[in-house]
């Protein structure tokens, strides 16, 4: 039996949080001898890496702490990390005395200190970890998440993130490229570049003497690293989708043809109130240009309904954009007023039942579109990087353009590319057959 201490970690929220959790796991493994466990009851340390982007997960946090503190080993510690830690800080300790420490989304490198000091609270959003050398840990052997920036310089009026992750600082290109090299040397096929606003890369480095480099140049540099087979990134901002960026996206063969374009609203009036910096027309122009330039491009989006002041007409504009762009994937949310944000103070808040109705209309529309998109993939052949062996005898992976694809197969295929012909397209995944090399 191993005597190492056991760490249980739960990660909520975005890909940034997933990466932060990987960093936490690596730090605790390398410096404090912790080993990961999936069994809460075995854990000596329980971490919850939180999200605060909407109200629901924040509520859930406290009920979860309650459940965890009942189930845990008697002397096990509970720590709260991530965006809700940044946002609520000390308050978490007051509300939930079973919590030992609170570590903000921008203070990840302090985890080794936090686990040793009861009552530790560190949530400073000016803290600069852009050059911190974290240890290596990857949740997937084939895919490597790599941060290219921390924080966010935008001030979208609905969004709490600038208040939890602070100002944007880009990570120096040589650090990123070193990470990329390390990742491919240890078997990664796909590099997933992460930032709150990736295509604003290079605007500010911690080291003022660093030469400017924009995101398009960074993408090219990453693609030149030997062994990199696929590059993905998230999230880009529609405002910064200039022609140079779209050209690199379209022409660099290593870049997967899947673009996240967070619309948020289709109404120029609402976009202005959200301080998104673009209009409905600009968004449509970029999306159509992308569809023109890149055959079979996959466009995903985020949409918020019932933002303060959203009229029926504004909502119709959102539906109109969804009909025109026909997103391959859509994440949609009812507006949730967040503390510290401007929009929470706006006078014209929309009643919750109106929001629920709009959300349903939007989601029904998108389901219809998605069914048509899925059906039309029948007979097509996609190159899939297989990543998961499922209990039902299927293996699963993603096409270059980000369709989730499943086929009968075994673990021999994991981490490898294979061509799959789609035979049975479903809404949640496209089922197909692996084409064998002759
Ligand atoms: N209410 C609802 N949705 C929100 N998002 C961000 N802030 C809010 C909010 N206050 C959504 C946006 C963002 C995604 C990660 O979460 O669509 O792109
Ligand atoms: Fe990620 Fe935003 Fe949630 Fe923080 S608040 S975890 S940045 S989605």
CSV table of C-alpha atoms and ligand atoms in Angstrom, one decimal:
chain,number,residue,atom,x,y,z
A,1,UNK,CA,0.0,0.0,0.0
A,2,UNK,CA,1.3,3.4,-0.9
A,3,UNK,CA,1.8,5.8,1.9
A,4,UNK,CA,1.6,9.0,-0.1
A,5,UNK,CA,-1.0,11.6,0.7
A,6,UNK,CA,-4.0,11.6,-1.5
A,7,UNK,CA,-5.5,14.5,-3.4
A,8,UNK,CA,-9.1,14.7,-4.6
A,9,UNK,CA,-9.8,17.6,-6.9
A,10,UNK,CA,-13.0,18.7,-8.5
A,11,UNK,CA,-12.9,21.1,-11.4
A,12,UNK,CA,-15.8,23.3,-12.5
A,13,UNK,CA,-15.9,25.9,-15.3
A,14,UNK,CA,-13.8,26.5,-18.3
A,15,UNK,CA,-10.6,25.1,-19.9
A,16,UNK,CA,-8.5,27.7,-18.0
A,17,UNK,CA,-9.7,26.0,-14.8
A,18,UNK,CA,-8.9,22.6,-16.1
A,19,UNK,CA,-5.3,23.8,-16.8
A,20,UNK,CA,-5.1,25.5,-13.4
A,21,UNK,CA,-6.1,22.1,-11.8
A,22,UNK,CA,-3.3,20.4,-13.8
A,23,UNK,CA,-0.9,22.9,-12.4
A,24,UNK,CA,-2.2,22.4,-8.9
A,25,UNK,CA,-1.9,18.6,-9.2
A,26,UNK,CA,1.7,18.9,-10.6
A,27,UNK,CA,2.8,21.3,-7.8
A,28,UNK,CA,1.4,19.1,-5.0
A,29,UNK,CA,2.8,16.0,-6.5
A,30,UNK,CA,6.3,17.3,-7.1
A,31,UNK,CA,6.7,19.4,-3.9
A,32,UNK,CA,4.4,17.8,-1.4
A,33,UNK,CA,4.2,14.2,-2.5
A,34,UNK,CA,0.4,14.1,-3.2
A,35,UNK,CA,-1.1,11.4,-5.4
A,36,UNK,CA,-4.4,11.8,-7.2
A,37,UNK,CA,-7.4,9.8,-6.1
A,38,UNK,CA,-11.0,9.6,-7.5
A,39,UNK,CA,-12.2,8.5,-4.1
A,40,UNK,CA,-13.3,11.4,-2.0
A,41,UNK,CA,-13.4,9.2,1.2
A,42,UNK,CA,-9.7,8.3,0.7
A,43,UNK,CA,-8.5,11.8,0.2
A,44,UNK,CA,-6.2,13.7,2.7
A,45,UNK,CA,-6.8,16.9,0.7
A,46,UNK,CA,-10.0,17.9,-1.1
A,47,UNK,CA,-9.9,20.7,-3.6
A,48,UNK,CA,-12.8,22.4,-5.3
A,49,UNK,CA,-11.7,24.5,-8.3
A,50,UNK,CA,-14.6,26.8,-8.7
A,51,UNK,CA,-16.2,29.0,-11.4
A,52,UNK,CA,-18.2,32.2,-10.7
A,53,UNK,CA,-19.4,33.1,-14.2
A,54,UNK,CA,-23.0,32.4,-13.2
A,55,UNK,CA,-24.8,32.3,-9.9
A,56,UNK,CA,-25.8,28.7,-9.9
A,57,UNK,CA,-22.3,27.1,-9.5
A,58,UNK,CA,-21.6,29.5,-6.7
A,59,UNK,CA,-24.7,28.3,-4.8
A,60,UNK,CA,-23.7,24.7,-5.5
A,61,UNK,CA,-20.3,25.3,-4.0
A,62,UNK,CA,-21.6,25.7,-0.5
A,63,UNK,CA,-23.9,22.7,-0.6
A,64,UNK,CA,-21.0,20.7,-2.0
A,65,UNK,CA,-18.7,21.7,0.8
A,66,UNK,CA,-21.4,20.5,3.2
A,67,UNK,CA,-21.5,17.1,1.5
A,68,UNK,CA,-17.8,16.8,1.3
A,69,UNK,CA,-17.2,17.7,4.9
A,70,UNK,CA,-19.6,14.9,5.9
A,71,UNK,CA,-18.1,12.3,3.7
A,72,UNK,CA,-14.4,13.1,4.1
A,73,UNK,CA,-11.8,11.3,6.3
A,74,UNK,CA,-11.8,12.9,9.7
A,75,UNK,CA,-8.5,14.8,9.3
A,76,UNK,CA,-8.8,15.6,5.6
A,77,UNK,CA,-8.6,19.2,4.6
A,78,UNK,CA,-10.8,21.1,2.2
A,79,UNK,CA,-9.5,23.9,0.0
A,80,UNK,CA,-11.4,26.2,-2.3
A,81,UNK,CA,-9.6,27.5,-5.4
A,82,UNK,CA,-10.5,29.3,-8.6
A,83,UNK,CA,-12.7,32.2,-9.6
A,84,UNK,CA,-15.2,32.0,-6.7
A,85,UNK,CA,-12.2,31.8,-4.3
A,86,UNK,CA,-11.0,35.1,-5.9
A,87,UNK,CA,-14.4,36.6,-5.7
A,88,UNK,CA,-15.5,35.7,-2.2
A,89,UNK,CA,-12.1,35.2,-0.5
A,90,UNK,CA,-12.3,35.3,3.3
A,91,UNK,CA,-16.1,35.1,3.2
A,92,UNK,CA,-15.8,31.4,2.2
A,93,UNK,CA,-14.0,30.6,5.5
A,94,UNK,CA,-16.7,32.4,7.4
A,95,UNK,CA,-19.6,30.7,5.7
A,96,UNK,CA,-18.0,27.3,5.6
A,97,UNK,CA,-15.8,26.7,8.6
A,98,UNK,CA,-14.8,23.2,7.3
A,99,UNK,CA,-12.8,24.9,4.6
A,100,UNK,CA,-9.1,25.3,5.5
A,101,UNK,CA,-7.9,27.7,2.8
A,102,UNK,CA,-9.0,29.8,-0.1
A,103,UNK,CA,-6.7,30.3,-3.1
A,104,UNK,CA,-7.7,32.6,-6.0
A,105,UNK,CA,-7.6,31.9,-9.7
A,106,UNK,CA,-4.5,34.0,-10.1
A,107,UNK,CA,-2.6,32.6,-7.1
A,108,UNK,CA,-2.2,29.0,-8.2
A,109,UNK,CA,1.5,28.8,-7.6
A,110,UNK,CA,0.9,29.4,-3.9
A,111,UNK,CA,-0.9,26.1,-3.5
A,112,UNK,CA,2.0,24.5,-1.7
A,113,UNK,CA,1.9,27.2,0.9
A,114,UNK,CA,-1.9,27.1,1.2
A,115,UNK,CA,-2.0,23.4,2.1
A,116,UNK,CA,0.3,24.0,5.0
A,117,UNK,CA,-1.4,27.0,6.6
A,118,UNK,CA,-4.9,26.7,8.1
A,119,UNK,CA,-6.9,29.9,7.4
A,120,UNK,CA,-4.7,30.8,4.4
A,121,UNK,CA,-6.4,33.2,2.0
A,122,UNK,CA,-4.7,34.5,-1.1
A,123,UNK,CA,-6.8,36.1,-3.7
A,124,UNK,CA,-4.7,39.0,-5.1
A,125,UNK,CA,-5.7,39.6,-8.7
A,126,UNK,CA,-2.5,41.7,-9.4
A,127,UNK,CA,-0.3,38.7,-8.7
A,128,UNK,CA,1.8,37.9,-11.7
A,129,UNK,CA,2.3,34.2,-12.4
A,130,UNK,CA,2.9,34.6,-16.1
A,131,UNK,CA,6.5,33.4,-15.9
A,132,UNK,CA,6.1,30.8,-13.1
A,133,UNK,CA,7.5,27.4,-14.0
A,134,UNK,CA,4.8,24.9,-13.0
A,135,UNK,CA,5.4,21.2,-13.0
A,136,UNK,CA,4.0,19.0,-15.7
A,137,UNK,CA,0.8,17.2,-15.4
A,138,UNK,CA,-1.7,16.4,-18.2
A,139,UNK,CA,-5.2,15.0,-17.9
A,140,UNK,CA,-4.9,13.6,-21.4
A,141,UNK,CA,-1.8,11.9,-22.7
A,142,UNK,CA,-2.6,13.1,-26.3
A,143,UNK,CA,-3.7,16.6,-25.7
A,144,UNK,CA,-1.7,19.3,-24.0
A,145,UNK,CA,-3.4,22.5,-22.6
A,146,UNK,CA,-0.9,25.4,-22.6
A,147,UNK,CA,-1.7,28.8,-21.2
A,148,UNK,CA,-0.7,31.7,-23.4
A,149,UNK,CA,-2.0,34.5,-21.2
A,150,UNK,CA,-3.5,35.1,-17.8
A,151,UNK,CA,-6.3,37.5,-16.9
A,152,UNK,CA,-8.6,39.5,-19.2
A,153,UNK,CA,-8.4,43.1,-20.3
A,154,UNK,CA,-11.9,43.4,-21.6
A,155,UNK,CA,-14.8,44.8,-19.6
A,156,UNK,CA,-17.9,43.0,-20.8
A,157,UNK,CA,-20.5,44.4,-18.5
A,158,UNK,CA,-22.0,41.0,-17.6
A,159,UNK,CA,-18.7,39.3,-16.8
A,160,UNK,CA,-17.1,38.7,-13.5
A,161,UNK,CA,-13.9,37.3,-14.9
A,162,UNK,CA,-11.8,40.5,-15.0
A,163,UNK,CA,-12.5,40.7,-11.3
A,164,UNK,CA,-11.4,37.2,-10.6
A,165,UNK,CA,-8.5,36.8,-13.0
A,166,UNK,CA,-7.2,40.4,-13.2
A,167,UNK,CA,-5.5,42.2,-16.0
A,168,UNK,CA,-4.3,40.4,-19.0
A,169,UNK,CA,-0.6,39.5,-19.2
A,170,UNK,CA,0.8,37.4,-22.0
A,171,UNK,CA,3.2,34.6,-21.3
A,172,UNK,CA,6.5,35.0,-23.2
A,173,UNK,CA,6.7,33.1,-26.5
A,174,UNK,CA,9.8,31.3,-25.5
A,175,UNK,CA,8.1,29.8,-22.4
A,176,UNK,CA,5.1,28.8,-24.5
A,177,UNK,CA,7.3,27.2,-27.2
A,178,UNK,CA,9.3,25.3,-24.6
A,179,UNK,CA,6.1,23.9,-23.1
A,180,UNK,CA,5.0,22.9,-26.6
A,181,UNK,CA,8.2,21.0,-27.2
A,182,UNK,CA,8.0,19.3,-23.8
A,183,UNK,CA,4.4,18.3,-24.5
A,184,UNK,CA,5.1,16.7,-27.9
A,185,UNK,CA,8.2,15.0,-26.6
A,186,UNK,CA,6.0,13.3,-24.0
A,187,UNK,CA,3.5,12.1,-26.5
A,188,UNK,CA,1.0,15.0,-27.1
A,189,UNK,CA,-0.4,15.2,-30.6
A,190,UNK,CA,-2.7,18.1,-30.1
A,191,UNK,CA,-1.7,21.5,-28.5
A,192,UNK,CA,-4.6,23.4,-27.0
A,193,UNK,CA,-3.6,27.1,-26.5
A,194,UNK,CA,-5.6,28.8,-23.7
A,195,UNK,CA,-6.4,32.4,-22.7
A,196,UNK,CA,-9.4,34.4,-21.8
A,197,UNK,CA,-8.9,36.3,-25.1
A,198,UNK,CA,-6.3,34.5,-27.1
A,199,UNK,CA,-6.3,36.7,-30.2
A,200,UNK,CA,-5.4,39.7,-28.2
A,201,UNK,CA,-2.1,37.9,-27.4
A,202,UNK,CA,1.1,39.9,-27.1
A,203,UNK,CA,-0.4,43.2,-26.0
A,204,UNK,CA,1.3,43.2,-22.6
A,205,UNK,CA,4.2,41.1,-21.3
A,206,UNK,CA,5.5,41.2,-17.7
A,207,UNK,CA,8.9,41.8,-19.2
A,208,UNK,CA,8.6,45.2,-20.9
A,209,UNK,CA,11.6,44.6,-23.1
A,210,UNK,CA,10.0,41.6,-24.9
A,211,UNK,CA,9.5,42.1,-28.6
A,212,UNK,CA,5.8,42.3,-29.6
A,213,UNK,CA,4.3,39.2,-31.2
A,214,UNK,CA,0.7,38.8,-32.1
A,215,UNK,CA,-1.5,35.7,-31.9
A,216,UNK,CA,-1.2,34.9,-35.6
A,217,UNK,CA,2.6,34.8,-35.4
A,218,UNK,CA,2.4,32.7,-32.2
A,219,UNK,CA,0.2,30.2,-34.1
A,220,UNK,CA,2.7,29.9,-36.9
A,221,UNK,CA,5.6,29.5,-34.4
A,222,UNK,CA,3.8,26.8,-32.5
A,223,UNK,CA,3.0,25.0,-35.8
A,224,UNK,CA,6.7,24.9,-36.6
A,225,UNK,CA,7.6,22.8,-33.6
A,226,UNK,CA,8.4,19.3,-34.7
A,227,UNK,CA,5.9,16.8,-33.7
A,228,UNK,CA,2.9,19.1,-33.3
A,229,UNK,CA,0.1,17.6,-35.3
A,230,UNK,CA,-2.9,19.7,-34.3
A,231,UNK,CA,-3.4,23.1,-32.8
A,232,UNK,CA,-6.6,24.3,-31.1
A,233,UNK,CA,-7.2,27.4,-29.1
A,234,UNK,CA,-9.8,29.1,-27.0
A,235,UNK,CA,-11.3,31.6,-26.6
A,236,UNK,CA,-10.8,34.1,-29.4
A,237,UNK,CA,-12.8,37.4,-29.4
A,238,UNK,CA,-14.8,38.2,-32.5
A,239,UNK,CA,-13.6,41.8,-32.3
A,240,UNK,CA,-10.0,40.8,-32.9
A,241,UNK,CA,-10.8,38.5,-35.8
A,242,UNK,CA,-8.9,40.6,-38.4
A,243,UNK,CA,-8.0,39.4,-41.9
A,244,UNK,CA,-4.5,38.4,-40.8
A,245,UNK,CA,-5.8,36.1,-38.1
A,246,UNK,CA,-8.4,34.6,-40.4
A,247,UNK,CA,-5.8,34.0,-43.1
A,248,UNK,CA,-3.4,32.2,-40.7
A,249,UNK,CA,-6.3,30.2,-39.4
A,250,UNK,CA,-7.4,29.2,-42.9
A,251,UNK,CA,-4.0,28.5,-44.4
A,252,UNK,CA,-2.0,26.8,-41.6
A,253,UNK,CA,-2.8,23.1,-42.0
A,254,UNK,CA,-2.0,22.3,-38.4
A,255,UNK,CA,-4.6,24.6,-37.1
A,256,UNK,CA,-7.8,22.7,-36.5
A,257,UNK,CA,-10.7,24.1,-38.5
A,258,UNK,CA,-12.9,24.8,-35.6
A,259,UNK,CA,-13.4,28.4,-34.3
A,260,UNK,CA,-15.2,29.6,-31.2
A,261,UNK,CA,-17.0,32.8,-31.9
A,262,UNK,CA,-18.8,34.0,-28.8
A,263,UNK,CA,-21.7,36.0,-30.1
A,264,UNK,CA,-23.4,36.8,-26.7
A,265,UNK,CA,-26.1,38.8,-28.5
A,266,UNK,CA,-27.2,39.4,-32.1
A,267,UNK,CA,-28.5,42.8,-31.3
A,268,UNK,CA,-26.1,45.7,-31.9
A,269,UNK,CA,-27.9,47.7,-29.2
A,270,UNK,CA,-27.3,44.9,-26.6
A,271,UNK,CA,-23.8,44.3,-27.8
A,272,UNK,CA,-23.1,47.9,-27.1
A,273,UNK,CA,-24.6,47.7,-23.6
A,274,UNK,CA,-22.5,44.6,-23.1
A,275,UNK,CA,-19.4,46.6,-24.3
A,276,UNK,CA,-18.5,43.8,-26.7
A,277,UNK,CA,-16.9,46.3,-29.2
A,278,UNK,CA,-18.5,44.8,-32.4
A,279,UNK,CA,-21.9,45.0,-34.2
A,280,UNK,CA,-24.2,42.4,-35.6
A,281,UNK,CA,-22.9,43.2,-39.0
A,282,UNK,CA,-19.2,42.8,-38.1
A,283,UNK,CA,-20.0,39.4,-36.5
A,284,UNK,CA,-21.9,38.2,-39.6
A,285,UNK,CA,-19.2,39.5,-41.9
A,286,UNK,CA,-16.5,37.6,-40.0
A,287,UNK,CA,-18.5,34.4,-39.7
A,288,UNK,CA,-19.4,34.4,-43.5
A,289,UNK,CA,-15.8,35.2,-44.4
A,290,UNK,CA,-14.7,32.2,-42.3
A,291,UNK,CA,-17.2,29.9,-44.0
A,292,UNK,CA,-16.0,31.2,-47.4
A,293,UNK,CA,-12.3,30.7,-46.6
A,294,UNK,CA,-12.5,27.4,-44.8
A,295,UNK,CA,-14.4,24.4,-46.2
A,296,UNK,CA,-16.3,22.5,-43.5
A,297,UNK,CA,-15.3,25.0,-40.8
A,298,UNK,CA,-17.0,24.3,-37.5
A,299,UNK,CA,-18.1,27.4,-35.7
A,300,UNK,CA,-19.2,27.3,-32.0
A,301,UNK,CA,-20.6,30.1,-30.0
A,302,UNK,CA,-21.8,31.4,-26.6
A,303,UNK,CA,-25.1,33.2,-26.3
A,304,UNK,CA,-26.7,35.1,-23.4
A,305,UNK,CA,-30.4,35.8,-23.5
A,306,UNK,CA,-32.4,38.3,-21.4
A,307,UNK,CA,-29.5,40.7,-20.8
A,308,UNK,CA,-30.9,43.8,-19.2
A,309,UNK,CA,-32.8,45.9,-21.7
A,310,UNK,CA,-33.2,43.0,-24.3
A,311,UNK,CA,-36.5,43.6,-26.1
A,312,UNK,CA,-38.3,41.0,-28.3
A,313,UNK,CA,-36.7,42.7,-31.3
A,314,UNK,CA,-33.2,42.4,-29.8
A,315,UNK,CA,-33.9,38.7,-29.1
A,316,UNK,CA,-35.1,38.3,-32.7
A,317,UNK,CA,-31.7,39.7,-33.9
A,318,UNK,CA,-30.0,36.9,-31.9
A,319,UNK,CA,-32.2,34.3,-33.5
A,320,UNK,CA,-31.5,35.8,-36.9
A,321,UNK,CA,-27.7,35.5,-36.4
A,322,UNK,CA,-28.1,31.9,-35.2
A,323,UNK,CA,-30.2,31.1,-38.4
A,324,UNK,CA,-27.7,32.8,-40.6
A,325,UNK,CA,-24.5,31.4,-39.2
A,326,UNK,CA,-25.9,27.9,-38.3
A,327,UNK,CA,-23.4,27.3,-35.5
A,328,UNK,CA,-22.2,23.7,-35.3
A,329,UNK,CA,-22.3,24.1,-31.5
A,330,UNK,CA,-24.0,26.6,-29.2
A,331,UNK,CA,-23.7,27.2,-25.5
A,332,UNK,CA,-26.5,29.3,-24.3
A,333,UNK,CA,-27.3,30.9,-21.0
A,334,UNK,CA,-29.9,33.0,-19.3
A,335,UNK,CA,-28.3,36.2,-18.1
A,336,UNK,CA,-27.3,35.9,-14.5
A,337,UNK,CA,-26.5,39.2,-12.7
A,338,UNK,CA,-23.0,39.0,-11.1
A,339,UNK,CA,-21.6,41.0,-8.3
A,340,UNK,CA,-18.9,43.6,-9.3
A,341,UNK,CA,-20.3,43.9,-12.8
A,342,UNK,CA,-21.8,47.0,-14.4
A,343,UNK,CA,-24.8,45.2,-15.9
A,344,UNK,CA,-26.0,44.0,-12.5
A,345,UNK,CA,-26.6,47.6,-11.7
A,346,UNK,CA,-28.6,48.3,-14.9
A,347,UNK,CA,-32.2,49.3,-14.2
A,348,UNK,CA,-33.9,47.4,-16.9
A,349,UNK,CA,-33.4,43.8,-15.7
A,350,UNK,CA,-35.6,41.2,-17.5
A,351,UNK,CA,-38.0,39.0,-15.6
A,352,UNK,CA,-36.7,35.4,-15.1
A,353,UNK,CA,-39.7,33.8,-16.8
A,354,UNK,CA,-39.1,35.9,-20.0
A,355,UNK,CA,-35.5,34.7,-19.9
A,356,UNK,CA,-36.5,31.1,-19.6
A,357,UNK,CA,-38.9,31.4,-22.5
A,358,UNK,CA,-36.3,33.0,-24.7
A,359,UNK,CA,-33.7,30.4,-23.8
A,360,UNK,CA,-36.1,27.6,-24.8
A,361,UNK,CA,-36.9,29.2,-28.1
A,362,UNK,CA,-33.2,29.7,-28.9
A,363,UNK,CA,-32.3,26.2,-27.9
A,364,UNK,CA,-35.2,24.6,-29.9
A,365,UNK,CA,-34.1,26.6,-32.9
A,366,UNK,CA,-30.5,25.4,-32.5
A,367,UNK,CA,-31.5,21.8,-32.0
A,368,UNK,CA,-33.3,21.9,-35.3
A,369,UNK,CA,-30.2,23.3,-37.0
A,370,UNK,CA,-28.0,20.8,-35.3
A,371,UNK,CA,-30.1,17.9,-36.5
A,372,UNK,CA,-29.8,19.1,-40.0
A,373,UNK,CA,-26.0,19.6,-39.7
A,374,UNK,CA,-25.6,16.2,-38.2
A,375,UNK,CA,-27.6,14.4,-40.8
A,376,UNK,CA,-25.7,16.1,-43.6
A,377,UNK,CA,-22.4,14.5,-42.3
A,378,UNK,CA,-23.6,11.1,-43.4
A,379,UNK,CA,-21.1,9.5,-45.8
A,380,UNK,CA,-18.4,12.0,-45.2
A,381,UNK,CA,-14.9,10.9,-44.1
A,382,UNK,CA,-13.1,12.6,-41.2
A,383,UNK,CA,-9.7,12.1,-39.8
A,384,UNK,CA,-10.1,11.4,-36.1
A,385,UNK,CA,-7.7,11.5,-33.2
A,386,UNK,CA,-9.0,8.8,-30.9
A,387,UNK,CA,-8.7,9.7,-27.3
A,388,UNK,CA,-11.2,7.7,-25.3
A,389,UNK,CA,-12.1,4.0,-24.9
A,390,UNK,CA,-15.8,3.8,-23.9
A,391,UNK,CA,-17.5,1.1,-21.8
A,392,UNK,CA,-19.9,0.4,-24.7
A,393,UNK,CA,-17.1,-0.9,-27.0
A,394,UNK,CA,-16.8,2.3,-29.0
A,395,UNK,CA,-13.8,4.6,-29.2
A,396,UNK,CA,-14.3,8.3,-29.4
A,397,UNK,CA,-12.3,11.3,-30.7
A,398,UNK,CA,-12.6,14.5,-32.5
A,399,UNK,CA,-12.4,15.4,-36.2
A,400,UNK,CA,-10.1,18.2,-37.2
A,401,UNK,CA,-13.3,20.4,-37.3
A,402,UNK,CA,-14.3,19.3,-33.8
A,403,UNK,CA,-17.1,16.8,-34.4
A,404,UNK,CA,-17.3,14.2,-31.7
A,405,UNK,CA,-17.0,10.9,-33.6
A,406,UNK,CA,-17.4,7.4,-32.3
A,407,UNK,CA,-16.5,4.1,-33.9
A,408,UNK,CA,-16.1,0.5,-33.0
A,409,UNK,CA,-12.5,-0.1,-32.0
A,410,UNK,CA,-10.0,-1.0,-29.3
A,411,UNK,CA,-7.3,0.7,-27.3
A,412,UNK,CA,-4.8,0.2,-30.1
A,413,UNK,CA,-6.3,3.2,-31.7
A,414,UNK,CA,-5.9,5.6,-28.7
A,415,UNK,CA,-3.6,8.5,-29.5
A,416,UNK,CA,-3.7,7.7,-33.2
A,417,UNK,CA,-5.3,9.2,-36.2
A,418,UNK,CA,-7.7,7.2,-38.4
A,419,UNK,CA,-10.1,7.9,-41.1
A,420,UNK,CA,-13.8,7.4,-40.2
A,421,UNK,CA,-16.7,7.2,-42.6
A,422,UNK,CA,-19.9,8.5,-41.0
A,423,UNK,CA,-22.7,5.9,-41.1
A,424,UNK,CA,-25.0,7.0,-38.4
A,425,UNK,CA,-25.0,10.7,-37.5
A,426,UNK,CA,-26.7,11.5,-34.2
A,427,UNK,CA,-27.1,14.8,-32.5
A,428,UNK,CA,-24.7,14.2,-29.7
A,429,UNK,CA,-22.0,12.3,-31.7
A,430,UNK,CA,-21.4,11.1,-35.2
A,431,UNK,CA,-21.1,7.3,-35.4
A,432,UNK,CA,-19.0,5.8,-38.2
A,433,UNK,CA,-16.7,3.1,-39.3
A,434,UNK,CA,-12.9,3.2,-39.3
A,435,UNK,CA,-11.5,2.9,-42.9
A,436,UNK,CA,-8.7,0.4,-42.8
A,437,UNK,CA,-5.5,1.2,-44.8
A,438,UNK,CA,-5.1,-1.2,-47.7
B,1,LIG,N1,-24.7,35.5,-17.2
B,1,LIG,C1,-24.9,34.5,-18.1
B,1,LIG,N2,-23.9,34.1,-18.8
B,1,LIG,C2,-22.7,34.6,-18.7
B,1,LIG,N3,-21.5,34.3,-19.3
B,1,LIG,C3,-20.6,35.1,-18.8
B,1,LIG,N4,-21.1,35.9,-17.8
B,1,LIG,C4,-22.4,35.6,-17.8
B,1,LIG,C5,-23.5,36.1,-17.0
B,1,LIG,N5,-23.4,37.1,-16.1
B,1,LIG,C6,-21.4,33.3,-20.4
B,1,LIG,C7,-20.9,34.0,-21.6
B,1,LIG,C8,-19.5,33.5,-21.7
B,1,LIG,C9,-19.6,32.1,-21.1
B,1,LIG,C10,-18.3,31.5,-20.6
B,1,LIG,O1,-20.5,32.3,-20.0
B,1,LIG,O2,-21.6,33.5,-22.7
B,1,LIG,O3,-19.0,33.4,-23.0
B,2,LIG,FE1,-13.4,30.2,-16.3
B,2,LIG,FE2,-14.8,32.4,-16.2
B,2,LIG,FE3,-15.6,30.3,-14.8
B,2,LIG,FE4,-13.4,31.7,-14.1
B,2,LIG,S1,-15.5,32.5,-14.1
B,2,LIG,S2,-13.7,29.4,-14.2
B,2,LIG,S3,-12.6,32.2,-16.1
B,2,LIG,S4,-15.5,30.5,-17.0
